């Protein structure tokens, strides 16, 4: 009997896999396809296209769209909501990198004994 192989990567476990059609994505977010198209026009999310040219969204993109919808629902214009979400995402990434660098710096410091 051959050795068990590791579980193949399941595309649905991949946050970046474009698994959702525009209609399904809009339904999941409780919004309209026009809202998703507007997010694309403002370059907040760029859906991949199927072979037939249809927009496909990933779970990551749906989380970004949901955050934008929260802001729009609170009265923020869509252009501003998109910019806010982009800045929040950039800040989160910068904080992650900063923490990595701090950890690396602590690990590379020579150990001193008292």
GROMACS .gro file of N, CA and C in nm:
model
  342
    1UNK      N    1   0.085  -0.117   0.000
    1UNK     CA    2   0.000   0.000   0.000
    1UNK      C    3   0.090   0.123   0.000
    2UNK      N    4   0.066   0.219  -0.092
    2UNK     CA    5   0.151   0.339  -0.098
    2UNK      C    6   0.130   0.426   0.025
    3UNK      N    7   0.234   0.501   0.062
    3UNK     CA    8   0.219   0.590   0.178
    3UNK      C    9   0.113   0.696   0.150
    4UNK      N   10   0.046   0.737   0.256
    4UNK     CA   11  -0.057   0.839   0.242
    4UNK      C   12   0.007   0.970   0.198
    5UNK      N   13  -0.050   1.030   0.097
    5UNK     CA   14   0.003   1.158   0.051
    5UNK      C   15  -0.067   1.270   0.127
    6UNK      N   16   0.001   1.382   0.141
    6UNK     CA   17  -0.063   1.494   0.210
    6UNK      C   18  -0.187   1.538   0.133
    7UNK      N   19  -0.281   1.591   0.205
    7UNK     CA   20  -0.406   1.637   0.143
    7UNK      C   21  -0.375   1.742   0.037
    8UNK      N   22  -0.426   1.725  -0.084
    8UNK     CA   23  -0.401   1.827  -0.186
    8UNK      C   24  -0.466   1.959  -0.144
    9UNK      N   25  -0.408   2.066  -0.188
    9UNK     CA   26  -0.462   2.197  -0.154
    9UNK      C   27  -0.601   2.208  -0.217
   10UNK      N   28  -0.696   2.238  -0.134
   10UNK     CA   29  -0.834   2.255  -0.180
   10UNK      C   30  -0.853   2.403  -0.215
   11UNK      N   31  -0.892   2.430  -0.338
   11UNK     CA   32  -0.910   2.568  -0.380
   11UNK      C   33  -1.006   2.645  -0.291
   12UNK      N   34  -1.103   2.576  -0.235
   12UNK     CA   35  -1.200   2.646  -0.150
   12UNK      C   36  -1.141   2.683  -0.015
   13UNK      N   37  -1.025   2.627   0.020
   13UNK     CA   38  -0.956   2.667   0.142
   13UNK      C   39  -0.869   2.790   0.118
   14UNK      N   40  -0.850   2.825  -0.008
   14UNK     CA   41  -0.764   2.936  -0.047
   14UNK      C   42  -0.845   3.066  -0.046
   15UNK      N   43  -0.807   3.160   0.040
   15UNK     CA   44  -0.876   3.289   0.051
   15UNK      C   45  -0.874   3.369  -0.079
   16UNK      N   46  -0.777   3.341  -0.166
   16UNK     CA   47  -0.763   3.418  -0.289
   16UNK      C   48  -0.823   3.348  -0.411
   17UNK      N   49  -0.879   3.230  -0.391
   17UNK     CA   50  -0.937   3.157  -0.504
   17UNK      C   51  -1.069   3.223  -0.544
   18UNK      N   52  -1.086   3.259  -0.671
   18UNK     CA   53  -1.208   3.328  -0.715
   18UNK      C   54  -1.326   3.232  -0.730
   19UNK      N   55  -1.388   3.199  -0.619
   19UNK     CA   56  -1.491   3.096  -0.617
   19UNK      C   57  -1.633   3.147  -0.636
   20UNK      N   58  -1.656   3.277  -0.623
   20UNK     CA   59  -1.793   3.327  -0.620
   20UNK      C   60  -1.825   3.413  -0.742
   21UNK      N   61  -1.939   3.385  -0.801
   21UNK     CA   62  -1.987   3.467  -0.912
   21UNK      C   63  -2.034   3.601  -0.858
   22UNK      N   64  -2.053   3.696  -0.946
   22UNK     CA   65  -2.099   3.827  -0.902
   22UNK      C   66  -2.235   3.816  -0.832
   23UNK      N   67  -2.325   3.739  -0.888
   23UNK     CA   68  -2.457   3.725  -0.827
   23UNK      C   69  -2.450   3.665  -0.688
   24UNK      N   70  -2.371   3.561  -0.673
   24UNK     CA   71  -2.357   3.497  -0.542
   24UNK      C   72  -2.286   3.591  -0.443
   25UNK      N   73  -2.183   3.661  -0.489
   25UNK     CA   74  -2.111   3.755  -0.403
   25UNK      C   75  -2.205   3.865  -0.355
   26UNK      N   76  -2.284   3.921  -0.445
   26UNK     CA   77  -2.379   4.026  -0.408
   26UNK      C   78  -2.481   3.974  -0.308
   27UNK      N   79  -2.529   3.853  -0.330
   27UNK     CA   80  -2.625   3.790  -0.239
   27UNK      C   81  -2.563   3.772  -0.100
   28UNK      N   82  -2.442   3.722  -0.095
   28UNK     CA   83  -2.374   3.699   0.033
   28UNK      C   84  -2.353   3.830   0.110
   29UNK      N   85  -2.328   3.938   0.037
   29UNK     CA   86  -2.303   4.068   0.101
   29UNK      C   87  -2.431   4.146   0.126
   30UNK      N   88  -2.541   4.100   0.070
   30UNK     CA   89  -2.666   4.173   0.084
   30UNK      C   90  -2.664   4.304   0.008
   31UNK      N   91  -2.603   4.301  -0.108
   31UNK     CA   92  -2.591   4.422  -0.190
   31UNK      C   93  -2.628   4.389  -0.334
   32UNK      N   94  -2.596   4.476  -0.425
   32UNK     CA   95  -2.629   4.455  -0.565
   32UNK      C   96  -2.503   4.433  -0.648
   33UNK      N   97  -2.516   4.372  -0.764
   33UNK     CA   98  -2.401   4.361  -0.853
   33UNK      C   99  -2.345   4.499  -0.890
   34UNK      N  100  -2.431   4.600  -0.898
   34UNK     CA  101  -2.384   4.736  -0.931
   34UNK      C  102  -2.287   4.787  -0.824
   35UNK      N  103  -2.313   4.754  -0.698
   35UNK     CA  104  -2.222   4.795  -0.590
   35UNK      C  105  -2.085   4.731  -0.611
   36UNK      N  106  -2.084   4.602  -0.644
   36UNK     CA  107  -1.956   4.534  -0.668
   36UNK      C  108  -1.885   4.593  -0.789
   37UNK      N  109  -1.958   4.626  -0.893
   37UNK     CA  110  -1.895   4.689  -1.009
   37UNK      C  111  -1.835   4.824  -0.971
   38UNK      N  112  -1.907   4.899  -0.886
   38UNK     CA  113  -1.856   5.030  -0.841
   38UNK      C  114  -1.726   5.014  -0.763
   39UNK      N  115  -1.717   4.910  -0.680
   39UNK     CA  116  -1.593   4.885  -0.606
   39UNK      C  117  -1.478   4.858  -0.703
   40UNK      N  118  -1.508   4.788  -0.810
   40UNK     CA  119  -1.408   4.763  -0.913
   40UNK      C  120  -1.368   4.891  -0.985
   41UNK      N  121  -1.465   4.977  -1.013
   41UNK     CA  122  -1.436   5.104  -1.081
   41UNK      C  123  -1.347   5.193  -0.994
   42UNK      N  124  -1.365   5.185  -0.862
   42UNK     CA  125  -1.284   5.264  -0.769
   42UNK      C  126  -1.157   5.190  -0.729
   43UNK      N  127  -1.132   5.078  -0.794
   43UNK     CA  128  -1.009   4.998  -0.777
   43UNK      C  129  -0.987   4.946  -0.636
   44UNK      N  130  -1.097   4.922  -0.565
   44UNK     CA  131  -1.083   4.860  -0.434
   44UNK      C  132  -1.059   4.711  -0.451
   45UNK      N  133  -1.136   4.649  -0.537
   45UNK     CA  134  -1.117   4.507  -0.567
   45UNK      C  135  -1.117   4.490  -0.719
   46UNK      N  136  -1.038   4.396  -0.764
   46UNK     CA  137  -1.034   4.364  -0.907
   46UNK      C  138  -1.064   4.216  -0.921
   47UNK      N  139  -1.188   4.182  -0.954
   47UNK     CA  140  -1.221   4.041  -0.965
   47UNK      C  141  -1.150   3.977  -1.084
   48UNK      N  142  -1.123   3.849  -1.069
   48UNK     CA  143  -1.070   3.775  -1.183
   48UNK      C  144  -1.187   3.747  -1.277
   49UNK      N  145  -1.155   3.707  -1.397
   49UNK     CA  146  -1.258   3.678  -1.497
   49UNK      C  147  -1.255   3.531  -1.532
   50UNK      N  148  -1.374   3.474  -1.548
   50UNK     CA  149  -1.383   3.335  -1.594
   50UNK      C  150  -1.350   3.331  -1.742
   51UNK      N  151  -1.339   3.211  -1.796
   51UNK     CA  152  -1.311   3.199  -1.940
   51UNK      C  153  -1.417   3.269  -2.022
   52UNK      N  154  -1.539   3.274  -1.971
   52UNK     CA  155  -1.648   3.342  -2.041
   52UNK      C  156  -1.653   3.492  -2.015
   53UNK      N  157  -1.559   3.544  -1.934
   53UNK     CA  158  -1.553   3.687  -1.909
   53UNK      C  159  -1.633   3.734  -1.788
   54UNK      N  160  -1.690   3.639  -1.712
   54UNK     CA  161  -1.770   3.677  -1.595
   54UNK      C  162  -1.680   3.704  -1.475
   55UNK      N  163  -1.720   3.802  -1.394
   55UNK     CA  164  -1.642   3.836  -1.274
   55UNK      C  165  -1.653   3.724  -1.171
   56UNK      N  166  -1.540   3.695  -1.107
   56UNK     CA  167  -1.534   3.595  -1.000
   56UNK      C  168  -1.460   3.656  -0.882
   57UNK      N  169  -1.516   3.637  -0.762
   57UNK     CA  170  -1.463   3.699  -0.640
   57UNK      C  171  -1.411   3.595  -0.542
   58UNK      N  172  -1.307   3.634  -0.469
   58UNK     CA  173  -1.250   3.547  -0.366
   58UNK      C  174  -1.309   3.584  -0.230
   59UNK      N  175  -1.285   3.499  -0.131
   59UNK     CA  176  -1.330   3.532   0.005
   59UNK      C  177  -1.262   3.657   0.057
   60UNK      N  178  -1.135   3.672   0.026
   60UNK     CA  179  -1.063   3.793   0.068
   60UNK      C  180  -1.131   3.918   0.009
   61UNK      N  181  -1.163   3.914  -0.119
   61UNK     CA  182  -1.229   4.027  -0.183
   61UNK      C  183  -1.366   4.054  -0.122
   62UNK      N  184  -1.435   3.948  -0.084
   62UNK     CA  185  -1.567   3.967  -0.022
   62UNK      C  186  -1.553   4.033   0.115
   63UNK      N  187  -1.448   4.001   0.190
   63UNK     CA  188  -1.426   4.068   0.319
   63UNK      C  189  -1.399   4.217   0.298
   64UNK      N  190  -1.320   4.249   0.197
   64UNK     CA  191  -1.290   4.389   0.165
   64UNK      C  192  -1.420   4.460   0.125
   65UNK      N  193  -1.499   4.396   0.040
   65UNK     CA  194  -1.625   4.456  -0.005
   65UNK      C  195  -1.721   4.475   0.111
   66UNK      N  196  -1.723   4.379   0.204
   66UNK     CA  197  -1.812   4.390   0.321
   66UNK      C  198  -1.773   4.510   0.407
   67UNK      N  199  -1.642   4.533   0.422
   67UNK     CA  200  -1.596   4.650   0.501
   67UNK      C  201  -1.639   4.779   0.431
   68UNK      N  202  -1.625   4.785   0.300
   68UNK     CA  203  -1.666   4.903   0.224
   68UNK      C  204  -1.817   4.925   0.239
   69UNK      N  205  -1.892   4.816   0.235
   69UNK     CA  206  -2.038   4.828   0.250
   69UNK      C  207  -2.074   4.884   0.387
   70UNK      N  208  -2.004   4.840   0.492
   70UNK     CA  209  -2.029   4.894   0.627
   70UNK      C  210  -2.014   5.046   0.626
   71UNK      N  211  -1.907   5.094   0.566
   71UNK     CA  212  -1.882   5.237   0.563
   71UNK      C  213  -1.988   5.311   0.482
   72UNK      N  214  -2.025   5.255   0.367
   72UNK     CA  215  -2.128   5.317   0.283
   72UNK      C  216  -2.262   5.319   0.357
   73UNK      N  217  -2.293   5.210   0.426
   73UNK     CA  218  -2.417   5.204   0.503
   73UNK      C  219  -2.420   5.309   0.615
   74UNK      N  220  -2.302   5.350   0.662
   74UNK     CA  221  -2.292   5.454   0.766
   74UNK      C  222  -2.295   5.594   0.707
   75UNK      N  223  -2.307   5.603   0.574
   75UNK     CA  224  -2.318   5.734   0.509
   75UNK      C  225  -2.192   5.784   0.442
   76UNK      N  226  -2.087   5.704   0.440
   76UNK     CA  227  -1.962   5.744   0.375
   76UNK      C  228  -1.978   5.730   0.223
   77UNK      N  229  -1.942   5.831   0.147
   77UNK     CA  230  -1.947   5.816   0.001
   77UNK      C  231  -1.860   5.699  -0.044
   78UNK      N  232  -1.899   5.633  -0.150
   78UNK     CA  233  -1.830   5.511  -0.193
   78UNK      C  234  -1.683   5.538  -0.224
   79UNK      N  235  -1.651   5.654  -0.284
   79UNK     CA  236  -1.511   5.685  -0.315
   79UNK      C  237  -1.429   5.692  -0.187
   80UNK      N  238  -1.484   5.759  -0.085
   80UNK     CA  239  -1.414   5.772   0.043
   80UNK      C  240  -1.404   5.636   0.113
   81UNK      N  241  -1.511   5.557   0.106
   81UNK     CA  242  -1.511   5.425   0.169
   81UNK      C  243  -1.400   5.338   0.108
   82UNK      N  244  -1.386   5.343  -0.023
   82UNK     CA  245  -1.282   5.264  -0.089
   82UNK      C  246  -1.144   5.310  -0.044
   83UNK      N  247  -1.124   5.440  -0.035
   83UNK     CA  248  -0.994   5.492   0.008
   83UNK      C  249  -0.964   5.453   0.153
   84UNK      N  250  -1.065   5.460   0.239
   84UNK     CA  251  -1.048   5.422   0.380
   84UNK      C  252  -1.007   5.276   0.390
   85UNK      N  253  -1.075   5.190   0.317
   85UNK     CA  254  -1.045   5.046   0.323
   85UNK      C  255  -0.904   5.019   0.271
   86UNK      N  256  -0.864   5.087   0.166
   86UNK     CA  257  -0.728   5.071   0.113
   86UNK      C  258  -0.626   5.113   0.219
   87UNK      N  259  -0.649   5.227   0.283
   87UNK     CA  260  -0.556   5.275   0.386
   87UNK      C  261  -0.553   5.182   0.506
   88UNK      N  262  -0.669   5.130   0.546
   88UNK     CA  263  -0.672   5.034   0.657
   88UNK      C  264  -0.590   4.910   0.624
   89UNK      N  265  -0.604   4.862   0.501
   89UNK     CA  266  -0.531   4.743   0.458
   89UNK      C  267  -0.380   4.771   0.456
   90UNK      N  268  -0.341   4.889   0.408
   90UNK     CA  269  -0.199   4.925   0.405
   90UNK      C  270  -0.143   4.938   0.547
   91UNK      N  271  -0.221   4.996   0.637
   91UNK     CA  272  -0.177   5.011   0.776
   91UNK      C  273  -0.158   4.874   0.840
   92UNK      N  274  -0.252   4.784   0.819
   92UNK     CA  275  -0.242   4.650   0.875
   92UNK      C  276  -0.117   4.578   0.825
   93UNK      N  277  -0.089   4.591   0.697
   93UNK     CA  278   0.030   4.529   0.639
   93UNK      C  279   0.157   4.590   0.697
   94UNK      N  280   0.161   4.723   0.711
   94UNK     CA  281   0.278   4.790   0.767
   94UNK      C  282   0.300   4.747   0.912
   95UNK      N  283   0.193   4.733   0.988
   95UNK     CA  284   0.206   4.689   1.126
   95UNK      C  285   0.257   4.545   1.134
   96UNK      N  286   0.211   4.460   1.043
   96UNK     CA  287   0.258   4.322   1.039
   96UNK      C  288   0.407   4.316   1.008
   97UNK      N  289   0.451   4.394   0.910
   97UNK     CA  290   0.592   4.397   0.873
   97UNK      C  291   0.675   4.453   0.988
   98UNK      N  292   0.627   4.558   1.051
   98UNK     CA  293   0.696   4.618   1.164
   98UNK      C  294   0.716   4.516   1.276
   99UNK      N  295   0.613   4.439   1.306
   99UNK     CA  296   0.623   4.338   1.412
   99UNK      C  297   0.723   4.229   1.372
  100UNK      N  298   0.723   4.189   1.246
  100UNK     CA  299   0.821   4.090   1.199
  100UNK      C  300   0.963   4.142   1.217
  101UNK      N  301   0.985   4.266   1.181
  101UNK     CA  302   1.119   4.324   1.193
  101UNK      C  303   1.161   4.335   1.340
  102UNK      N  304   1.069   4.370   1.427
  102UNK     CA  305   1.100   4.377   1.570
  102UNK      C  306   1.137   4.239   1.623
  103UNK      N  307   1.062   4.139   1.583
  103UNK     CA  308   1.090   4.002   1.627
  103UNK      C  309   1.227   3.958   1.577
  104UNK      N  310   1.257   3.983   1.451
  104UNK     CA  311   1.388   3.947   1.395
  104UNK      C  312   1.500   4.021   1.467
  105UNK      N  313   1.478   4.146   1.498
  105UNK     CA  314   1.579   4.226   1.567
  105UNK      C  315   1.606   4.170   1.707
  106UNK      N  316   1.498   4.135   1.780
  106UNK     CA  317   1.516   4.077   1.915
  106UNK      C  318   1.589   3.946   1.907
  107UNK      N  319   1.559   3.864   1.806
  107UNK     CA  320   1.622   3.733   1.794
  107UNK      C  321   1.770   3.746   1.754
  108UNK      N  322   1.806   3.854   1.685
  108UNK     CA  323   1.945   3.867   1.641
  108UNK      C  324   2.031   3.941   1.744
  109UNK      N  325   1.971   3.995   1.849
  109UNK     CA  326   2.047   4.063   1.955
  109UNK      C  327   2.130   3.961   2.032
  110UNK      N  328   2.255   3.995   2.062
  110UNK     CA  329   2.336   3.902   2.141
  110UNK      C  330   2.278   3.889   2.282
  111UNK      N  331   2.283   3.770   2.333
  111UNK     CA  332   2.233   3.743   2.467
  111UNK      C  333   2.337   3.793   2.568
  112UNK      N  334   2.291   3.866   2.668
  112UNK     CA  335   2.382   3.912   2.774
  112UNK      C  336   2.348   3.842   2.903
  113UNK      N  337   2.450   3.810   2.978
  113UNK     CA  338   2.426   3.746   3.107
  113UNK      C  339   2.460   3.842   3.218
  114UNK      N  340   2.384   3.831   3.325
  114UNK     CA  341   2.405   3.923   3.437
  114UNK      C  342   2.504   3.871   3.535
   0.00000   0.00000   0.00000
